[in-house]
Amino acid sequence: MNIVNQLQRQFIDFSTSLHREGFVDDQFTQLQKLQDENSPDFVVEVVSLFFEDCEKLINNMARALEQTQGVDFKQVDASVHQLKGSSSSIGAMRVKNACISFRSFCEAQNREGCLRCLQQVTHEYSLLKNKLQTLFTLEQQILAAGGSIPVVD
Amino acid sequence: MEVAGEVLHSGSSQELHVLAVDDSYVDRKVIEKLLKTSSCKVTAVESGARALQFLGLDGGKGSLGFNGLKVNLIMTDYSMPGMTGYELLKKIKRSSAFREIPVVIMSSENILTRIDSCLEEGAEEFLVKPVKLSDVKRLTKDCVTRGETEGRDGRRVNKRKLEDDNHSSSSSTSSSPSTTASFGCGLATSELLSSPLHSSKRAKLRDRD
């Protein structure tokens, strides 16, 4: 098996595992399919925007939850809602699900619960970031070796 | 985002110009790509206020709008800070210059009362996010068909809600598998609301979960 085939094999296996483990869902596949010669970096660009969003929103949530004189749960919820929206749009399923649980704790005005959820969201975000870095690196390697990126359904 | 000064060919151009409104940068990028993939020209703005500005409805510019580009379809997020998609929808439908432009609402939340209010105010459709390529392709295809129909008959369709308010929001949700003419081409809004299309639209939305 030549290097391109090896890399492609690795890519397919890795992609499949991302789906199987719930890191990404079908929406992510949709975005990958949208990528074309007109926008060869589309997925990387959208994912980068998403990660920027994540960081900003996570910081907002942390700051809001730190308020010892009284947490503005509406504010926290607004940030969680936004994060849920963008994670859904790119197919970041585990991040999205973490946001869904988070919202119920916001509604219940449960600070401890919210803090736990914030931890979970942060954890899922960094896991996903690593996973996608690996995926994108594999893509670059395939392209550099002269191959094409397989479409994994 | 499309720059000012770009001129569309008159009427005969097949490319629809869609105005996309969403406060989320991620969502704007995605919807823009979905629309471009569906052969549309896109202008993506981050708020209802910017949308009105672009259309020239903010009182400052003339009725031709920001740069004379005709908008064929507006797709707006529902939950936005400042002006919601619903408020934007109302402003558009109450404007004589722009009420004919179909407005589609997008929302991550599948709330029946929300859907009803939007449809009542004249929204063409309510899409549950995440929006898929198949949604956009269907919408834009219906938009082109509708344009061709109007052109042929010389008939303008009045999508504004009529005084006749007896839509039944309690219509049962028959589960038809797909909506065919979900765009409501040629139907007045009140017809649309009481027709089976309305309930199948809801059923379709429900199934999404």
CSV table of C-alpha atoms in Angstrom, one decimal:
chain,number,residue,atom,x,y,z
A,1,MET,CA,0.0,0.0,0.0
A,2,ASN,CA,1.5,3.3,-1.0
A,3,ILE,CA,1.7,6.3,1.3
A,4,VAL,CA,-1.4,8.0,-0.2
A,5,ASN,CA,-3.5,4.9,0.3
A,6,GLN,CA,-2.2,4.5,3.8
A,7,LEU,CA,-3.1,8.0,4.7
A,8,GLN,CA,-6.5,7.7,3.1
A,9,ARG,CA,-7.1,4.6,5.1
A,10,GLN,CA,-6.1,6.4,8.3
A,11,PHE,CA,-8.4,9.3,7.4
A,12,ILE,CA,-11.4,7.0,6.8
A,13,ASP,CA,-10.8,5.1,10.0
A,14,PHE,CA,-10.4,8.3,12.0
A,15,SER,CA,-13.4,10.0,10.5
A,16,THR,CA,-15.5,6.9,11.2
A,17,SER,CA,-14.4,6.9,14.8
A,18,LEU,CA,-15.3,10.6,15.2
A,19,HIS,CA,-18.9,9.8,14.1
A,20,ARG,CA,-19.1,6.6,16.1
A,21,GLU,CA,-17.9,8.3,19.3
A,22,GLY,CA,-20.4,11.1,18.7
A,23,PHE,CA,-17.9,13.9,18.3
A,24,VAL,CA,-19.5,14.9,15.1
A,25,ASP,CA,-22.8,14.1,13.5
A,26,ASP,CA,-24.3,14.3,10.0
A,27,GLN,CA,-24.3,18.1,9.9
A,28,PHE,CA,-20.5,17.9,9.9
A,29,THR,CA,-20.6,15.5,7.0
A,30,GLN,CA,-22.9,18.0,5.2
A,31,LEU,CA,-20.3,20.7,5.7
A,32,GLN,CA,-17.5,18.5,4.3
A,33,LYS,CA,-19.6,17.8,1.3
A,34,LEU,CA,-20.0,21.6,0.7
A,35,GLN,CA,-16.3,22.1,0.5
A,36,ASP,CA,-15.2,22.4,-3.2
A,37,GLU,CA,-12.6,24.0,-5.4
A,38,ASN,CA,-14.3,27.4,-4.9
A,39,SER,CA,-13.9,27.0,-1.1
A,40,PRO,CA,-11.2,24.4,-0.4
A,41,ASP,CA,-10.8,25.6,3.2
A,42,PHE,CA,-14.4,25.9,4.0
A,43,VAL,CA,-14.5,23.4,6.8
A,44,VAL,CA,-11.4,24.6,8.5
A,45,GLU,CA,-12.6,28.2,8.3
A,46,VAL,CA,-16.0,27.4,9.8
A,47,VAL,CA,-14.5,25.2,12.5
A,48,SER,CA,-12.0,27.9,13.4
A,49,LEU,CA,-14.9,30.4,13.7
A,50,PHE,CA,-16.7,27.9,15.9
A,51,PHE,CA,-13.7,27.5,18.2
A,52,GLU,CA,-13.3,31.2,18.6
A,53,ASP,CA,-17.0,31.4,19.4
A,54,CYS,CA,-16.6,28.6,22.0
A,55,GLU,CA,-13.8,30.4,23.7
A,56,LYS,CA,-15.6,33.7,23.9
A,57,LEU,CA,-18.8,32.1,25.1
A,58,ILE,CA,-17.1,29.9,27.7
A,59,ASN,CA,-15.4,32.9,29.1
A,60,ASN,CA,-18.7,34.8,29.3
A,61,MET,CA,-20.3,31.9,31.1
A,62,ALA,CA,-17.4,31.6,33.5
A,63,ARG,CA,-17.5,35.3,34.3
A,64,ALA,CA,-21.2,35.3,34.8
A,65,LEU,CA,-21.1,32.2,37.1
A,66,GLU,CA,-18.3,33.8,39.2
A,67,GLN,CA,-20.5,36.7,40.3
A,68,THR,CA,-20.8,36.0,44.1
A,69,GLN,CA,-23.4,38.7,44.7
A,70,GLY,CA,-25.8,36.9,42.4
A,71,VAL,CA,-25.6,35.0,39.2
A,72,ASP,CA,-27.5,36.3,36.2
A,73,PHE,CA,-28.7,32.9,34.9
A,74,LYS,CA,-30.4,34.6,32.0
A,75,GLN,CA,-27.1,35.8,30.8
A,76,VAL,CA,-25.5,32.4,31.2
A,77,ASP,CA,-28.4,30.8,29.4
A,78,ALA,CA,-28.1,33.2,26.6
A,79,SER,CA,-24.4,32.2,26.0
A,80,VAL,CA,-25.3,28.5,26.3
A,81,HIS,CA,-28.1,29.0,23.8
A,82,GLN,CA,-25.7,30.6,21.4
A,83,LEU,CA,-23.1,27.9,21.8
A,84,LYS,CA,-25.7,25.3,21.4
A,85,GLY,CA,-26.7,26.9,18.1
A,86,SER,CA,-23.3,27.1,16.6
A,87,SER,CA,-22.3,23.6,17.7
A,88,SER,CA,-25.5,22.3,16.1
A,89,SER,CA,-24.7,24.2,12.9
A,90,ILE,CA,-21.3,22.6,12.5
A,91,GLY,CA,-22.3,19.2,13.8
A,92,ALA,CA,-20.4,19.2,17.1
A,93,MET,CA,-22.7,16.8,18.7
A,94,ARG,CA,-21.1,16.2,22.1
A,95,VAL,CA,-20.6,20.0,22.6
A,96,LYS,CA,-24.2,20.5,21.6
A,97,ASN,CA,-25.5,17.8,24.0
A,98,ALA,CA,-23.4,19.3,26.9
A,99,CYS,CA,-25.2,22.6,26.1
A,100,ILE,CA,-28.6,21.0,26.3
A,101,SER,CA,-28.0,19.7,29.9
A,102,PHE,CA,-26.4,23.1,30.7
A,103,ARG,CA,-29.6,24.9,29.8
A,104,SER,CA,-31.7,22.9,32.3
A,105,PHE,CA,-29.4,23.9,35.1
A,106,CYS,CA,-29.7,27.5,34.0
A,107,GLU,CA,-33.4,27.3,34.1
A,108,ALA,CA,-33.3,25.7,37.5
A,109,GLN,CA,-30.9,28.5,38.6
A,110,ASN,CA,-28.6,25.9,40.0
A,111,ARG,CA,-25.1,27.4,40.2
A,112,GLU,CA,-23.3,24.2,41.2
A,113,GLY,CA,-24.9,22.3,38.3
A,114,CYS,CA,-24.0,25.1,35.9
A,115,LEU,CA,-20.4,25.0,37.0
A,116,ARG,CA,-20.3,21.3,36.4
A,117,CYS,CA,-21.8,21.8,33.0
A,118,LEU,CA,-19.4,24.5,32.2
A,119,GLN,CA,-16.6,22.1,33.0
A,120,GLN,CA,-18.1,19.5,30.7
A,121,VAL,CA,-18.6,21.9,27.9
A,122,THR,CA,-15.0,23.1,28.2
A,123,HIS,CA,-13.8,19.5,28.2
A,124,GLU,CA,-15.8,18.5,25.2
A,125,TYR,CA,-14.6,21.6,23.3
A,126,SER,CA,-11.0,20.8,23.9
A,127,LEU,CA,-11.5,17.1,23.0
A,128,LEU,CA,-13.1,18.1,19.8
A,129,LYS,CA,-10.4,20.6,19.0
A,130,ASN,CA,-7.8,18.0,19.3
A,131,LYS,CA,-9.7,15.5,17.2
A,132,LEU,CA,-10.4,17.9,14.4
A,133,GLN,CA,-6.8,19.1,14.4
A,134,THR,CA,-5.8,15.5,13.8
A,135,LEU,CA,-8.4,15.2,11.1
A,136,PHE,CA,-7.2,18.4,9.3
A,137,THR,CA,-3.6,17.3,9.6
A,138,LEU,CA,-4.4,14.0,7.9
A,139,GLU,CA,-6.1,15.9,5.2
A,140,GLN,CA,-3.1,18.1,4.6
A,141,GLN,CA,-0.8,15.0,4.5
A,142,ILE,CA,-3.0,13.3,1.9
A,143,LEU,CA,-3.0,16.4,-0.2
A,144,ALA,CA,0.7,16.9,0.2
A,145,ALA,CA,1.3,13.3,-0.9
A,146,GLY,CA,-0.7,14.1,-4.1
A,147,GLY,CA,-3.9,12.2,-3.1
A,148,SER,CA,-7.5,13.3,-2.7
A,149,ILE,CA,-9.5,13.4,0.5
A,150,PRO,CA,-12.0,10.5,0.6
A,151,VAL,CA,-15.6,11.3,1.2
A,152,VAL,CA,-16.8,9.4,4.3
A,153,ASP,CA,-20.6,9.0,4.5
B,1,MET,CA,-20.7,39.7,2.0
B,2,GLU,CA,-21.5,41.1,-1.4
B,3,VAL,CA,-20.1,44.6,-2.0
B,4,ALA,CA,-22.1,47.6,-3.0
B,5,GLY,CA,-22.1,48.6,-6.6
B,6,GLU,CA,-22.6,45.1,-8.1
B,7,VAL,CA,-25.4,45.3,-10.6
B,8,LEU,CA,-27.7,42.4,-11.3
B,9,HIS,CA,-29.0,41.8,-14.8
B,10,SER,CA,-32.7,42.8,-15.0
B,11,GLY,CA,-35.3,40.2,-14.3
B,12,SER,CA,-34.1,37.5,-16.8
B,13,SER,CA,-31.1,36.5,-14.6
B,14,GLN,CA,-31.6,33.1,-13.1
B,15,GLU,CA,-29.5,33.9,-10.1
B,16,LEU,CA,-31.6,34.7,-7.0
B,17,HIS,CA,-30.2,37.2,-4.6
B,18,VAL,CA,-30.8,36.2,-1.1
B,19,LEU,CA,-30.4,38.3,2.0
B,20,ALA,CA,-29.4,36.2,4.9
B,21,VAL,CA,-29.7,37.6,8.5
B,22,ASP,CA,-28.1,35.9,11.5
B,23,ASP,CA,-26.2,37.2,14.5
B,24,SER,CA,-24.0,34.1,14.6
B,25,TYR,CA,-20.9,34.3,12.4
B,26,VAL,CA,-20.7,30.6,12.2
B,27,ASP,CA,-24.3,30.4,10.9
B,28,ARG,CA,-23.8,33.2,8.5
B,29,LYS,CA,-20.8,31.4,7.0
B,30,VAL,CA,-22.8,28.2,6.7
B,31,ILE,CA,-25.9,29.7,5.2
B,32,GLU,CA,-23.8,31.7,2.8
B,33,LYS,CA,-22.1,28.5,1.5
B,34,LEU,CA,-25.4,26.6,1.3
B,35,LEU,CA,-26.8,29.5,-0.8
B,36,LYS,CA,-23.8,29.8,-3.1
B,37,THR,CA,-23.9,26.0,-3.6
B,38,SER,CA,-27.5,26.5,-4.7
B,39,SER,CA,-26.4,29.1,-7.3
B,40,CYS,CA,-27.6,32.2,-5.4
B,41,LYS,CA,-26.0,35.5,-4.9
B,42,VAL,CA,-25.8,36.1,-1.1
B,43,THR,CA,-25.7,39.1,1.1
B,44,ALA,CA,-25.2,38.1,4.7
B,45,VAL,CA,-25.8,40.6,7.5
B,46,GLU,CA,-25.6,40.3,11.3
B,47,SER,CA,-28.8,42.0,12.4
B,48,GLY,CA,-32.3,43.0,11.5
B,49,ALA,CA,-31.2,46.6,11.6
B,50,ARG,CA,-28.5,46.0,9.1
B,51,ALA,CA,-31.0,44.1,6.9
B,52,LEU,CA,-33.4,47.0,7.0
B,53,GLN,CA,-30.5,49.3,6.2
B,54,PHE,CA,-29.5,47.2,3.2
B,55,LEU,CA,-33.1,47.2,1.9
B,56,GLY,CA,-33.3,50.9,2.4
B,57,LEU,CA,-36.1,50.6,4.9
B,58,ASP,CA,-34.3,52.4,7.7
B,59,GLY,CA,-35.7,55.7,6.4
B,60,GLY,CA,-32.4,56.9,5.1
B,61,LYS,CA,-32.2,55.6,1.6
B,62,GLY,CA,-34.6,55.4,-1.3
B,63,SER,CA,-36.9,52.4,-2.0
B,64,LEU,CA,-34.4,50.8,-4.4
B,65,GLY,CA,-32.2,50.0,-1.4
B,66,PHE,CA,-28.6,50.2,-0.6
B,67,ASN,CA,-27.2,49.6,-4.0
B,68,GLY,CA,-30.1,48.9,-6.3
B,69,LEU,CA,-29.7,45.1,-5.9
B,70,LYS,CA,-33.1,43.4,-6.0
B,71,VAL,CA,-33.6,40.9,-3.2
B,72,ASN,CA,-35.5,37.8,-4.1
B,73,LEU,CA,-35.6,36.0,-0.8
B,74,ILE,CA,-34.8,36.8,2.8
B,75,MET,CA,-33.7,34.2,5.3
B,76,THR,CA,-33.5,35.3,8.8
B,77,ASP,CA,-32.7,33.7,12.2
B,78,TYR,CA,-35.4,34.1,14.8
B,79,SER,CA,-33.5,34.8,18.0
B,80,MET,CA,-31.3,37.8,17.5
B,81,PRO,CA,-30.4,40.5,20.0
B,82,GLY,CA,-32.0,43.9,19.3
B,83,MET,CA,-34.5,43.0,16.6
B,84,THR,CA,-35.8,39.5,16.4
B,85,GLY,CA,-36.4,37.7,13.1
B,86,TYR,CA,-40.1,38.0,13.9
B,87,GLU,CA,-39.9,41.8,14.3
B,88,LEU,CA,-37.9,42.0,11.1
B,89,LEU,CA,-40.5,39.9,9.3
B,90,LYS,CA,-43.3,42.2,10.5
B,91,LYS,CA,-41.4,45.3,9.3
B,92,ILE,CA,-40.9,43.8,5.9
B,93,LYS,CA,-44.4,42.6,5.5
B,94,ARG,CA,-45.7,46.0,6.5
B,95,SER,CA,-43.6,47.8,3.9
B,96,SER,CA,-45.3,48.4,0.5
B,97,ALA,CA,-42.0,48.2,-1.2
B,98,PHE,CA,-40.8,44.9,0.2
B,99,ARG,CA,-43.8,42.9,1.4
B,100,GLU,CA,-43.8,40.7,-1.7
B,101,ILE,CA,-40.3,39.4,-0.9
B,102,PRO,CA,-40.6,35.9,0.6
B,103,VAL,CA,-39.2,35.7,4.2
B,104,VAL,CA,-38.1,32.4,5.7
B,105,ILE,CA,-37.5,32.2,9.4
B,106,MET,CA,-34.8,29.9,10.8
B,107,SER,CA,-34.7,28.8,14.4
B,108,SER,CA,-33.0,26.1,16.5
B,109,GLU,CA,-36.1,25.9,18.6
B,110,ASN,CA,-39.2,24.0,17.4
B,111,ILE,CA,-41.8,26.0,19.3
B,112,LEU,CA,-45.3,25.7,17.9
B,113,THR,CA,-46.6,29.1,19.0
B,114,ARG,CA,-43.5,30.7,17.5
B,115,ILE,CA,-44.0,28.9,14.2
B,116,ASP,CA,-47.6,29.9,14.2
B,117,SER,CA,-46.9,33.6,14.8
B,118,CYS,CA,-44.3,33.7,12.1
B,119,LEU,CA,-46.6,32.0,9.6
B,120,GLU,CA,-49.4,34.4,10.6
B,121,GLU,CA,-47.3,37.4,9.9
B,122,GLY,CA,-46.6,36.1,6.4
B,123,ALA,CA,-43.4,34.0,6.7
B,124,GLU,CA,-43.1,31.6,3.8
B,125,GLU,CA,-41.7,28.9,5.9
B,126,PHE,CA,-40.2,28.2,9.3
B,127,LEU,CA,-37.0,26.1,9.1
B,128,VAL,CA,-35.6,24.3,12.1
B,129,LYS,CA,-31.9,24.6,12.3
B,130,PRO,CA,-29.4,23.3,11.4
B,131,VAL,CA,-30.4,24.2,7.9
B,132,LYS,CA,-29.5,21.6,5.3
B,133,LEU,CA,-28.6,21.9,1.7
B,134,SER,CA,-31.8,20.1,0.7
B,135,ASP,CA,-33.8,22.9,2.5
B,136,VAL,CA,-32.0,25.6,0.7
B,137,LYS,CA,-32.2,23.9,-2.7
B,138,ARG,CA,-36.0,23.4,-2.3
B,139,LEU,CA,-36.6,27.0,-1.1
B,140,THR,CA,-34.6,28.6,-3.9
B,141,LYS,CA,-36.1,26.3,-6.5
B,142,ASP,CA,-39.6,27.3,-5.3
B,143,CYS,CA,-38.6,30.9,-5.4
B,144,VAL,CA,-37.5,30.7,-9.1
B,145,THR,CA,-40.7,28.8,-10.0
B,146,ARG,CA,-42.8,31.4,-8.3
B,147,GLY,CA,-41.0,34.2,-10.1
B,148,GLU,CA,-41.6,32.4,-13.4
B,149,THR,CA,-45.2,31.9,-12.6
B,150,GLU,CA,-45.7,35.6,-11.7
B,151,GLY,CA,-43.9,36.7,-14.8
B,152,ARG,CA,-46.0,34.5,-17.0
B,153,ASP,CA,-49.4,35.4,-15.6
B,154,GLY,CA,-48.5,39.0,-14.8
B,155,ARG,CA,-50.2,38.2,-11.5
B,156,ARG,CA,-48.9,39.5,-8.2
B,157,VAL,CA,-49.5,37.3,-5.3
B,158,ASN,CA,-50.5,39.1,-2.1
B,159,LYS,CA,-48.8,37.3,0.7
B,160,ARG,CA,-49.8,39.8,3.3
B,161,LYS,CA,-52.2,38.4,5.8
B,162,LEU,CA,-55.8,39.4,4.9
B,163,GLU,CA,-58.3,40.9,7.3
B,164,ASP,CA,-59.7,37.4,7.3
B,165,ASP,CA,-58.2,36.1,10.5
B,166,ASN,CA,-59.9,32.8,10.8
B,167,HIS,CA,-57.0,30.6,10.4
B,168,SER,CA,-57.2,27.6,12.6
B,169,SER,CA,-54.0,27.2,14.6
B,170,SER,CA,-55.4,24.1,16.2
B,171,SER,CA,-55.4,22.1,12.9
B,172,SER,CA,-54.4,18.6,13.6
B,173,THR,CA,-51.0,17.5,12.6
B,174,SER,CA,-51.5,15.0,9.9
B,175,SER,CA,-48.3,13.4,9.1
B,176,SER,CA,-47.7,13.7,5.4
B,177,PRO,CA,-44.2,12.6,4.7
B,178,SER,CA,-43.1,15.7,2.8
B,179,THR,CA,-44.4,19.0,1.7
B,180,THR,CA,-44.5,19.5,-2.0
B,181,ALA,CA,-45.6,23.1,-2.6
B,182,SER,CA,-44.6,24.1,0.8
B,183,PHE,CA,-43.6,27.4,-0.5
B,184,GLY,CA,-47.2,28.4,-1.0
B,185,CYS,CA,-46.8,29.6,-4.6
B,186,GLY,CA,-49.9,31.2,-5.8
B,187,LEU,CA,-51.7,30.9,-2.4
B,188,ALA,CA,-52.7,33.8,-0.3
B,189,THR,CA,-51.5,33.5,3.3
B,190,SER,CA,-54.9,32.8,4.9
B,191,GLU,CA,-55.4,30.0,2.4
B,192,LEU,CA,-52.1,28.6,3.2
B,193,LEU,CA,-52.9,28.7,6.9
B,194,SER,CA,-56.0,26.6,6.6
B,195,SER,CA,-54.8,24.3,4.0
B,196,PRO,CA,-53.4,20.9,4.8
B,197,LEU,CA,-50.0,22.3,3.8
B,198,HIS,CA,-49.9,24.2,7.1
B,199,SER,CA,-50.3,21.1,9.2
B,200,SER,CA,-48.0,19.0,7.1
B,201,LYS,CA,-45.5,21.8,7.5
B,202,ARG,CA,-45.8,21.4,11.2
B,203,ALA,CA,-45.6,17.7,11.0
B,204,LYS,CA,-42.5,18.0,9.0
B,205,LEU,CA,-41.0,20.3,11.6
B,206,ARG,CA,-41.9,17.9,14.4
B,207,ASP,CA,-40.3,15.0,12.6
B,208,ARG,CA,-37.0,16.8,12.6
B,209,ASP,CA,-36.3,16.1,16.3
